[in-house]
Short mmCIF file of C-alpha atoms and ligand atoms in Angstrom, two decimals:
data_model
loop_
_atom_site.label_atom_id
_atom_site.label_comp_id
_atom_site.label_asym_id
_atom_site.label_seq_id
_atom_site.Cartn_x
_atom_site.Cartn_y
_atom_site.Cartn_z
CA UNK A 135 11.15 -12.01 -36.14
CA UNK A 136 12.15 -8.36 -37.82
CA UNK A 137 15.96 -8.26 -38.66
CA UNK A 138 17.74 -5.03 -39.93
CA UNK A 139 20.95 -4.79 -41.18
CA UNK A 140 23.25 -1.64 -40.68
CA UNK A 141 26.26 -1.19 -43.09
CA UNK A 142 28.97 1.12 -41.27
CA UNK A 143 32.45 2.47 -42.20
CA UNK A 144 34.16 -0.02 -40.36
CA UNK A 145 31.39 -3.27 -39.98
CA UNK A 146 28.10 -4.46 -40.86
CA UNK A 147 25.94 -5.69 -38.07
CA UNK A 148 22.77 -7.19 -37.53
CA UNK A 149 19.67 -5.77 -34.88
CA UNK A 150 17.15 -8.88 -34.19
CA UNK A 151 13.69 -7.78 -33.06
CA UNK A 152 11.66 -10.38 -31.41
CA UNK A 153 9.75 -11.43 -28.07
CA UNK A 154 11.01 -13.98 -26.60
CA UNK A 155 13.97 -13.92 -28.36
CA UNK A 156 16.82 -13.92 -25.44
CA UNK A 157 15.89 -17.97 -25.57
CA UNK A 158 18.09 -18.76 -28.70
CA UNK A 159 20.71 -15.51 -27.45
CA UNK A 160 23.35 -18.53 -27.95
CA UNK A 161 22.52 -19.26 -31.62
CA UNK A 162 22.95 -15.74 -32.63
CA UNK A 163 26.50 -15.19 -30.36
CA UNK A 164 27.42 -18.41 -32.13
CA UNK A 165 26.77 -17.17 -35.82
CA UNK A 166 28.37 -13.73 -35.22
CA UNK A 167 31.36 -15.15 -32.51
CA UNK A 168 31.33 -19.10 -32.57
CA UNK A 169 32.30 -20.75 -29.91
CA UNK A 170 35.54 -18.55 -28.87
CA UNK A 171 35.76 -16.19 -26.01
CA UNK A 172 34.10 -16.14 -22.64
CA UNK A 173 30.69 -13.75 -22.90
CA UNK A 174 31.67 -11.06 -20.42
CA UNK A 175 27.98 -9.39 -18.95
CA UNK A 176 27.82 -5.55 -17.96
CA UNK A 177 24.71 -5.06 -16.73
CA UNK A 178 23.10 -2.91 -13.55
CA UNK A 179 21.54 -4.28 -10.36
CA UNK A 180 17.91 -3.54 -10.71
CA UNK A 181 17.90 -5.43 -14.22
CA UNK A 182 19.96 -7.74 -13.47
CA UNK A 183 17.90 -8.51 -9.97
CA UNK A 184 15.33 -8.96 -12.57
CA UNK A 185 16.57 -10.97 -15.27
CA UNK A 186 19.97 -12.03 -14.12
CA UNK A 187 19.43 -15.65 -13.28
CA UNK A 188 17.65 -16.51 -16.70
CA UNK A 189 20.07 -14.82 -18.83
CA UNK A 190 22.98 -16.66 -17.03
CA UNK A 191 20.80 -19.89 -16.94
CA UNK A 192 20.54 -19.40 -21.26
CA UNK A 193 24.31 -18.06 -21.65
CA UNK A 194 26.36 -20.45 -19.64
CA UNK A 195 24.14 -23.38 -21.40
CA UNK A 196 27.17 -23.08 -24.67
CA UNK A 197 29.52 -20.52 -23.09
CA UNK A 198 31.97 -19.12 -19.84
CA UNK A 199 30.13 -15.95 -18.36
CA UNK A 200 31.23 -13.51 -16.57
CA UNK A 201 29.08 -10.79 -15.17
CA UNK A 202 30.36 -7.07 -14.13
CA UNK A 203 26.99 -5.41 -12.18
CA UNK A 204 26.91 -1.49 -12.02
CA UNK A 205 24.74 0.57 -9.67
CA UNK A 206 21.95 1.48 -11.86
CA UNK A 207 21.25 5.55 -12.67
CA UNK A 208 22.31 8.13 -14.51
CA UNK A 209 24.76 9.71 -11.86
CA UNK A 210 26.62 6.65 -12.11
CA UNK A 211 27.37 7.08 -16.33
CA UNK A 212 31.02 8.51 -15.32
CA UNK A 213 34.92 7.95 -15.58
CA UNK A 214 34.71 5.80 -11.97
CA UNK A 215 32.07 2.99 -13.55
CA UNK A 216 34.66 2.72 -16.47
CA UNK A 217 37.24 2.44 -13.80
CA UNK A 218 35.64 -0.14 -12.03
CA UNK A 219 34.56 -1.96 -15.66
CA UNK A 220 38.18 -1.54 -16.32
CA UNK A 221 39.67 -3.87 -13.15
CA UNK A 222 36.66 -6.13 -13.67
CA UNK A 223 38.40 -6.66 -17.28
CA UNK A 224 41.78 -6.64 -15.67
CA UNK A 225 41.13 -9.31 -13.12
CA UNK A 226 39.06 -11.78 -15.65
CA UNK A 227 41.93 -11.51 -17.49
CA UNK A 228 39.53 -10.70 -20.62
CA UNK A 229 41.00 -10.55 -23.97
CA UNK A 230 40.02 -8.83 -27.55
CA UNK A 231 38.38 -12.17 -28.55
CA UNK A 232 35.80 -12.30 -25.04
CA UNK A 233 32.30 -10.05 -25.89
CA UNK A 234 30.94 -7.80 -23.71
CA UNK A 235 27.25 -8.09 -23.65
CA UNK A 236 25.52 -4.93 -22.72
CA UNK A 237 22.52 -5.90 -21.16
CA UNK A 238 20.31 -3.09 -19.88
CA UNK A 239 19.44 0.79 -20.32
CA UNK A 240 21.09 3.78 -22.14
CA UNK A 241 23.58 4.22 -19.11
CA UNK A 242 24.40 0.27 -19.83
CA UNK A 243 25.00 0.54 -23.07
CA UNK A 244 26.85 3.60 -23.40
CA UNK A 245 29.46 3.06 -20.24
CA UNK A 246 30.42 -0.49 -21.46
CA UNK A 247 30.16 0.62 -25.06
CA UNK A 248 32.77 2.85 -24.23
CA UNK A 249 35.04 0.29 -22.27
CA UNK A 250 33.95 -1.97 -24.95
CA UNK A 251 35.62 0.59 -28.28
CA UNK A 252 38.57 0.97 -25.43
CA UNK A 253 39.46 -2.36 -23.50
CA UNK A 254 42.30 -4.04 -25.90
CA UNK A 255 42.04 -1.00 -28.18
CA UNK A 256 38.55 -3.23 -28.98
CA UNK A 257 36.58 -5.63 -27.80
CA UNK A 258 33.33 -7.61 -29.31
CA UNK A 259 30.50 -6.29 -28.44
CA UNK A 260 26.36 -7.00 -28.51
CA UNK A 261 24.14 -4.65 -27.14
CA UNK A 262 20.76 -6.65 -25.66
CA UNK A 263 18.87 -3.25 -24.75
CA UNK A 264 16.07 -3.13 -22.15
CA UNK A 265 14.54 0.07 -21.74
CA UNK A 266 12.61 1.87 -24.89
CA UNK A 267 15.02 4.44 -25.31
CA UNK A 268 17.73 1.92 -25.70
CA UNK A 269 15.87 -0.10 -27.88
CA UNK A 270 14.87 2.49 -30.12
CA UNK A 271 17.98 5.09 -29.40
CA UNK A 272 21.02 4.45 -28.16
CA UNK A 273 21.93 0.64 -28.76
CA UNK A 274 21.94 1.75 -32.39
CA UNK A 275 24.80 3.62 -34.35
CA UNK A 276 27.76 3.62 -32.33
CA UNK A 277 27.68 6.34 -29.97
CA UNK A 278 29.21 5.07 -26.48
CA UNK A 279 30.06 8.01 -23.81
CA UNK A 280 30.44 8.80 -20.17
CA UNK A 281 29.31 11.53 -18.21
CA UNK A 282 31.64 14.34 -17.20
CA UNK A 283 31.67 17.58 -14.72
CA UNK A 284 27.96 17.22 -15.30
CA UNK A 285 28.27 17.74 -19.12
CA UNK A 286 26.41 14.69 -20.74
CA UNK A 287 27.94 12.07 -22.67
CA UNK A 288 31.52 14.66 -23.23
CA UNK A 289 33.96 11.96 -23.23
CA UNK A 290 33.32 8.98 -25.88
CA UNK A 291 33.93 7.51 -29.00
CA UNK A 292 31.83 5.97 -32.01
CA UNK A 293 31.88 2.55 -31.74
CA UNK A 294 29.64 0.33 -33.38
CA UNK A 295 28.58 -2.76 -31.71
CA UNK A 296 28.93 -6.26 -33.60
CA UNK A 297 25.48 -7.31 -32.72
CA UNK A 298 21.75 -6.06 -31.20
CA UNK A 299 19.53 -8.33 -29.92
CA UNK A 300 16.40 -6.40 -28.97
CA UNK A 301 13.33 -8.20 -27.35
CA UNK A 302 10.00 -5.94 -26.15
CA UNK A 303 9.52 -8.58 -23.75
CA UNK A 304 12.01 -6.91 -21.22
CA UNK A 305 9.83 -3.91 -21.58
CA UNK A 306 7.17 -5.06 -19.55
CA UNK A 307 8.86 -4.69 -16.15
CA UNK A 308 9.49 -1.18 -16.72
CA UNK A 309 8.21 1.35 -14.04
CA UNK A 310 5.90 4.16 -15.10
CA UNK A 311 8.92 6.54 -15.22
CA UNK A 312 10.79 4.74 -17.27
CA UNK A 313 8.13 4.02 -20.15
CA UNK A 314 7.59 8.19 -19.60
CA UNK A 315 11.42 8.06 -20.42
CA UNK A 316 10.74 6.41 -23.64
CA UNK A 317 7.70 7.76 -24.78
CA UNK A 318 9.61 11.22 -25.00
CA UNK A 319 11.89 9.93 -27.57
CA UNK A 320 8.68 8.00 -29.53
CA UNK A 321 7.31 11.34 -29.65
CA UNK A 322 10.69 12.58 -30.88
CA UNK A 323 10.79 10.11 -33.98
CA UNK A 324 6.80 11.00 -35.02
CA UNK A 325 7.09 14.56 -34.65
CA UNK A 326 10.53 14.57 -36.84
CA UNK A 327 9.94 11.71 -39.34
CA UNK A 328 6.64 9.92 -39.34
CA UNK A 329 3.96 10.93 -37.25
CA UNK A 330 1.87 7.69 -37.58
CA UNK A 331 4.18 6.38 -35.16
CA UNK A 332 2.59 8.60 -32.53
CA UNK A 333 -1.17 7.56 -33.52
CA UNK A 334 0.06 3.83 -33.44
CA UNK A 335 0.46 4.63 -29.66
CA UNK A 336 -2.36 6.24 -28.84
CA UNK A 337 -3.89 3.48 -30.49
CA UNK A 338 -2.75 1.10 -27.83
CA UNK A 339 -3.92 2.92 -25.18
CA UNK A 340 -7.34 3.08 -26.75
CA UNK A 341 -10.50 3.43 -24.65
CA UNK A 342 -8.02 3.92 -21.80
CA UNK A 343 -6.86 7.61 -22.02
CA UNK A 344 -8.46 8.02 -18.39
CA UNK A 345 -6.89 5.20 -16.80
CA UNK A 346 -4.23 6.10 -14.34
CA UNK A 347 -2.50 2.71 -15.19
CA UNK A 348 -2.88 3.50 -18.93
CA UNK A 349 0.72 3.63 -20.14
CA UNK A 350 1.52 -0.19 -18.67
CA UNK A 351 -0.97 -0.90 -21.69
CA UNK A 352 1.42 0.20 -24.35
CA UNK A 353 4.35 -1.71 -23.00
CA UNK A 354 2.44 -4.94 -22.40
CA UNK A 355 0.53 -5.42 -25.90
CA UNK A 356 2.64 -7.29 -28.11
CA UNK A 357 1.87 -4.51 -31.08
CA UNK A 358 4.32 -2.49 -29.20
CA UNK A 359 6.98 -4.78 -30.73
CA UNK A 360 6.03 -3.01 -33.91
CA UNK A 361 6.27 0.70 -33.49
CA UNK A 362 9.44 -0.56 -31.72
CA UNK A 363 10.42 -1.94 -35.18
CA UNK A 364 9.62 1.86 -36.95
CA UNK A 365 12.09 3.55 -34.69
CA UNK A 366 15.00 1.72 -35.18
CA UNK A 367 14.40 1.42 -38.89
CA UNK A 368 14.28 5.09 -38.79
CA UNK A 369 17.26 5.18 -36.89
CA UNK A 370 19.10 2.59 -38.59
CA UNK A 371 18.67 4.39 -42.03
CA UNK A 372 19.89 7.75 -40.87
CA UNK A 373 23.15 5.82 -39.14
CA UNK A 374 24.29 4.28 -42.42
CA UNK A 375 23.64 7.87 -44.34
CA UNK A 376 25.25 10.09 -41.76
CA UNK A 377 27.31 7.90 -39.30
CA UNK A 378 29.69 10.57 -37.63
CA UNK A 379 26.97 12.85 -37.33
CA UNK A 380 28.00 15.37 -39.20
CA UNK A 381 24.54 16.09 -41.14
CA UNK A 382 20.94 14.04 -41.08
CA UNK A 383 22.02 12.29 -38.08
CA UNK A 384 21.62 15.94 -36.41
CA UNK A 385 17.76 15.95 -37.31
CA UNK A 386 17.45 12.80 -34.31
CA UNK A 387 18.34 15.72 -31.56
CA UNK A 388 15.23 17.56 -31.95
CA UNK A 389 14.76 18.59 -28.57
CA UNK A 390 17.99 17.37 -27.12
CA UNK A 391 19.95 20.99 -27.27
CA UNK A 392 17.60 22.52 -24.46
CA UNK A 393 16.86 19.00 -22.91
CA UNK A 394 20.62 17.96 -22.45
CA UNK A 395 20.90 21.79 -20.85
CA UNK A 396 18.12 21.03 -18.72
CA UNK A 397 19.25 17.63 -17.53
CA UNK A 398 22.83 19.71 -16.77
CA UNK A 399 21.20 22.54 -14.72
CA UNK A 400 18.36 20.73 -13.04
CA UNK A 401 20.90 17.62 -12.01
CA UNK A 402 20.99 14.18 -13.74
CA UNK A 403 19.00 12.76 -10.57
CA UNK A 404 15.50 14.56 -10.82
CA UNK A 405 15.06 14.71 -14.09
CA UNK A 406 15.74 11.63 -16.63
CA UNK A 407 16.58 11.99 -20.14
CA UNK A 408 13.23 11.56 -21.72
CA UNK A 409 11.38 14.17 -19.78
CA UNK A 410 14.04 16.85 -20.24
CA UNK A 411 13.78 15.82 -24.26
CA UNK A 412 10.22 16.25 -24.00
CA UNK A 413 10.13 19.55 -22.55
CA UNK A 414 12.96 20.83 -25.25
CA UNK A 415 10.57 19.66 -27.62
CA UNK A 416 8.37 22.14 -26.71
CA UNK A 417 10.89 24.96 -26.54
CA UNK A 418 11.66 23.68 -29.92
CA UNK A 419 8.33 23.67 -31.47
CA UNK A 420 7.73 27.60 -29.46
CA UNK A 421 10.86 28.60 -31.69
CA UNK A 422 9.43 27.20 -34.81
CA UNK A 423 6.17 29.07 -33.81
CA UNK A 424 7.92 31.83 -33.52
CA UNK A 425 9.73 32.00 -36.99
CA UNK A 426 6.51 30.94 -38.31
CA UNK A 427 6.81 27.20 -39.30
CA UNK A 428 4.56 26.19 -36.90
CA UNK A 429 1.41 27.71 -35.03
CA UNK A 430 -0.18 27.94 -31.33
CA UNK A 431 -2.82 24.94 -33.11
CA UNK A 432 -0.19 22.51 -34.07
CA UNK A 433 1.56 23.38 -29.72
CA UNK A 434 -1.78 22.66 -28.54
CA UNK A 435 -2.53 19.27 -29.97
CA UNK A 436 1.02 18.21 -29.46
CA UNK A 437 -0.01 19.30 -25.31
CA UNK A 438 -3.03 17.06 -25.54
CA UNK A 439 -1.24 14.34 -27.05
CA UNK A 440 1.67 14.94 -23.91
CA UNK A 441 -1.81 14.81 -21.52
CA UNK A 442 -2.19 11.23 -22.29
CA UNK A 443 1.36 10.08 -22.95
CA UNK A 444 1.59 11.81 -19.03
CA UNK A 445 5.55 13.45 -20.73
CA UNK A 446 6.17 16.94 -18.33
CA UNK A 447 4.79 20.15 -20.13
CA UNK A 448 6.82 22.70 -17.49
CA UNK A 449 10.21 23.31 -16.70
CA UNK A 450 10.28 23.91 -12.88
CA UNK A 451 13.62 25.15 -12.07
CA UNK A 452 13.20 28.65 -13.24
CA UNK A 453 16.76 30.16 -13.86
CA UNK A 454 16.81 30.45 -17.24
CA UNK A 455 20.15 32.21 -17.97
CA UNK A 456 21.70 28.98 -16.21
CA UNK A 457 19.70 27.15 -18.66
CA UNK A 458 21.16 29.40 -21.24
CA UNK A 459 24.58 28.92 -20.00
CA UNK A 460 24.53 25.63 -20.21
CA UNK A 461 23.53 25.47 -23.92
CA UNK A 462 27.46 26.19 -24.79
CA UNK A 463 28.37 23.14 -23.70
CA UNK A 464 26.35 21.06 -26.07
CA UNK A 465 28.24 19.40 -28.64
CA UNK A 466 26.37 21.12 -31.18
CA UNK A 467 27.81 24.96 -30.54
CA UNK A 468 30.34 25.18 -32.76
CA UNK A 469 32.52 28.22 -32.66
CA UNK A 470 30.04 29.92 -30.01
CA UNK A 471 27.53 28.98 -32.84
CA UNK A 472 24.54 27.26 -31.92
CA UNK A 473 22.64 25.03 -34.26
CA UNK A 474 18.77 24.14 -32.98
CA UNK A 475 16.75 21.28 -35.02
CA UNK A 476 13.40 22.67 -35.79
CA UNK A 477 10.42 21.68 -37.71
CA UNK A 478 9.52 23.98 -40.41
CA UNK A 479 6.09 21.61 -40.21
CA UNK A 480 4.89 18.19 -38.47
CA UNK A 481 7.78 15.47 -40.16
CA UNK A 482 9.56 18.28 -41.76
CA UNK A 483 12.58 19.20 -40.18
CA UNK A 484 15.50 21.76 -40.54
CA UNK A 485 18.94 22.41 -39.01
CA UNK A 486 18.91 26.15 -38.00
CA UNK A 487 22.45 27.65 -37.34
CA UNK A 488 22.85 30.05 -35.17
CA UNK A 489 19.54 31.10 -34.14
CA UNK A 490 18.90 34.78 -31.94
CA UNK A 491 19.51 34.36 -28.65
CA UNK A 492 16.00 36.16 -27.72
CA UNK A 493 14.43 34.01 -29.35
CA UNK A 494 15.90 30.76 -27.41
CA UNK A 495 15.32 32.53 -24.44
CA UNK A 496 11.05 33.65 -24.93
CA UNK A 497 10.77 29.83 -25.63
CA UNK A 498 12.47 28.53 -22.66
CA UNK A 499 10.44 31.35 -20.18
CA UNK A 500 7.17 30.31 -22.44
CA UNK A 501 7.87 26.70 -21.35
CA UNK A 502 8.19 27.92 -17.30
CA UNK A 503 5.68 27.31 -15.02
N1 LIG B 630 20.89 9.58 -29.94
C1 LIG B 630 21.22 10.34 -31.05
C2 LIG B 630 22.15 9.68 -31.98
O1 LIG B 630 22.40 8.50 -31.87
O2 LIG B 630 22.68 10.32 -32.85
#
């Protein structure tokens, strides 16, 4: 069992790493909670058709449950899920001292993160993520959000969760789309800060770089559990240094400014989160290339390594002064300024402000197929 502590403004909380680990959840709700407050599941139909009964079985062993089930998809991270989070809260009568337990994806986490920071003016809450990018991402550091008029994660608050309890088993009953999903923000986290994480992948998939079925192979080897572990060290480290993300925190949106634009103009339904990322990592690197950090050598490998990791290496929809557009509303333009995270070489990144709008464009036509 890996445990890493994350010191905060306002708390200090725990992430547990383990397989298997769901089996003592009550211990570790007991040491943080003890034995008040009913545990109050949000959680989405297709994991919770998956894992439902066991996690109830475990839970209701030492404590009440209650269990609010969303429909399960991006398209349905927006003000009406919080509404109907809200009257779930509202008829169970919940109170400050009941814990929500997030149990599920990014979407999951973030929409009853967010009623979580809200319900009460504040709720408890433990985050038991169960896709990679949750695990590795967005269970960890506070930031809980809704969608809005198609602008991704606009309304929200920091909110940092009282406890994580992460197990890689749940990752084996991911689809292929979904490990695709995550493997766009692995590649994030070993282009940006440590690129062995990468090879540790490509290490699991071994002899089987041919295999249609390859990528199950990742997910299903226990090692997994460990390269799981490097992420959210990463992650937890730049949290406690830059919490509001106002400075380092930036560098772990490499490839999100273009990505979250993409995900805006090409719709929230056909493309998911990781493949848009993965694509604006490309623009990003074709800008670096461009300014000189990088060269066409270091693109191609990073292609090949996309070839076997099966991430998207096109943009289809092909209007790219939509695309454009829709870079102003990303959080990071400030004053009509935009700010791009770039790597000036492989693990060494940069924050570029306000970068020429040519140049933005040549890399998101470069990237068009
Ligand atoms: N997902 C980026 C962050 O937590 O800052």
């Amino acid at each position: 069992m890996k445990s890493i502590e994350i010191k905060t403004l306002n708390r200090k909380y725990k992430i547990y790493i383990k397989n298997n680990i769901t089996e003592s959840f009550c211990d570790y709700i007991k040491e943080n909670f003890g034995k008040n407050g009913n545990i109050i599941v949000v959680s989405n139909e297709r994991i919770y058709g998956i894992y439902g009964k066991i996690i109830k079985d475990i839970i209701s062993r030492e404590y009440k449950i209650k269990e609010i089930i969303l429909n399960d998809g991006e398209k349905y991270k927006n003000i009406d899920t919080l509404k109907y989070i809200y009257s779930k809260l509202v008829d169970f009568n919940a109170h400050r001292n009941d814990v929500i337990l997030s149990f599920g994806g990014g979407v999951v986490g973030d929409t009853a993160g967010f009623a979580a920071a809200t319900f009460g003016r504040g709720m408890n809450l433990i985050h038991c993520p169960t896709t990679i990018i949750s695990q590795i991402d967005s269970s960890i550091g506070g930031k809980t959000a809704v969608n809005f008029e198609k602008i991704k994660n606009i309304i929200g608050c920091f909110y940092q969760p009282h406890l994580i309890i992460t197990d890689p088993e749940f990752l084996k009953t991911l689809d292929e789309k979904e490990i695709i999903n995550g493997l766009g923000e692995i590649v994030k986290y070993g282009l940006v800060f440590d690129f062995q994480i990468i090879n540790d992948v490509l290490n699991l998939i071994g002899d089987f770089k041919n295999d249609e079925n390859r990528l199950f192979n990742i997910v299903n080897n226990t090692e997994f559990g460990k390269i799981i572990y490097k992420c959210v060290k990463i992650k937890a480290e730049i949290v406690e240094k830059d919490e509001f993300d106002l400075n380092e925190r930036n560098l772990l949106n490499f490839g999100h400014t273009i990505g979250h634009s993409l995900e805006k103009t090409i719709g929230f339904d056909k493309i998911n989160h990781g493949q848009a990322v993965a694509i604006g990592i490309l623009c990003a690197i074709d800008i670096s290339v461009s300014l000189g950090y990088l060269n066409e050598k270091f693109k191609k490998k990073i292609l090949d390594i996309y070839d076997i990791l099966k991430l998207p290496k096109f943009i289809t929809k092909t209007d790219v002064d939509e695309i454009l557009n829709a870079l102003k509303f990303d959080k990071k333009f400030i004053s009509g300024k935009n700010k791009f995270i770039l790597l000036e070489d492989l693990n060494k990144p940069v924050i570029y402000n306000n970068l020429d709008e040519d140049i933005i464009k040549n890399s998101i036509v470069n990237n068009i197929k």
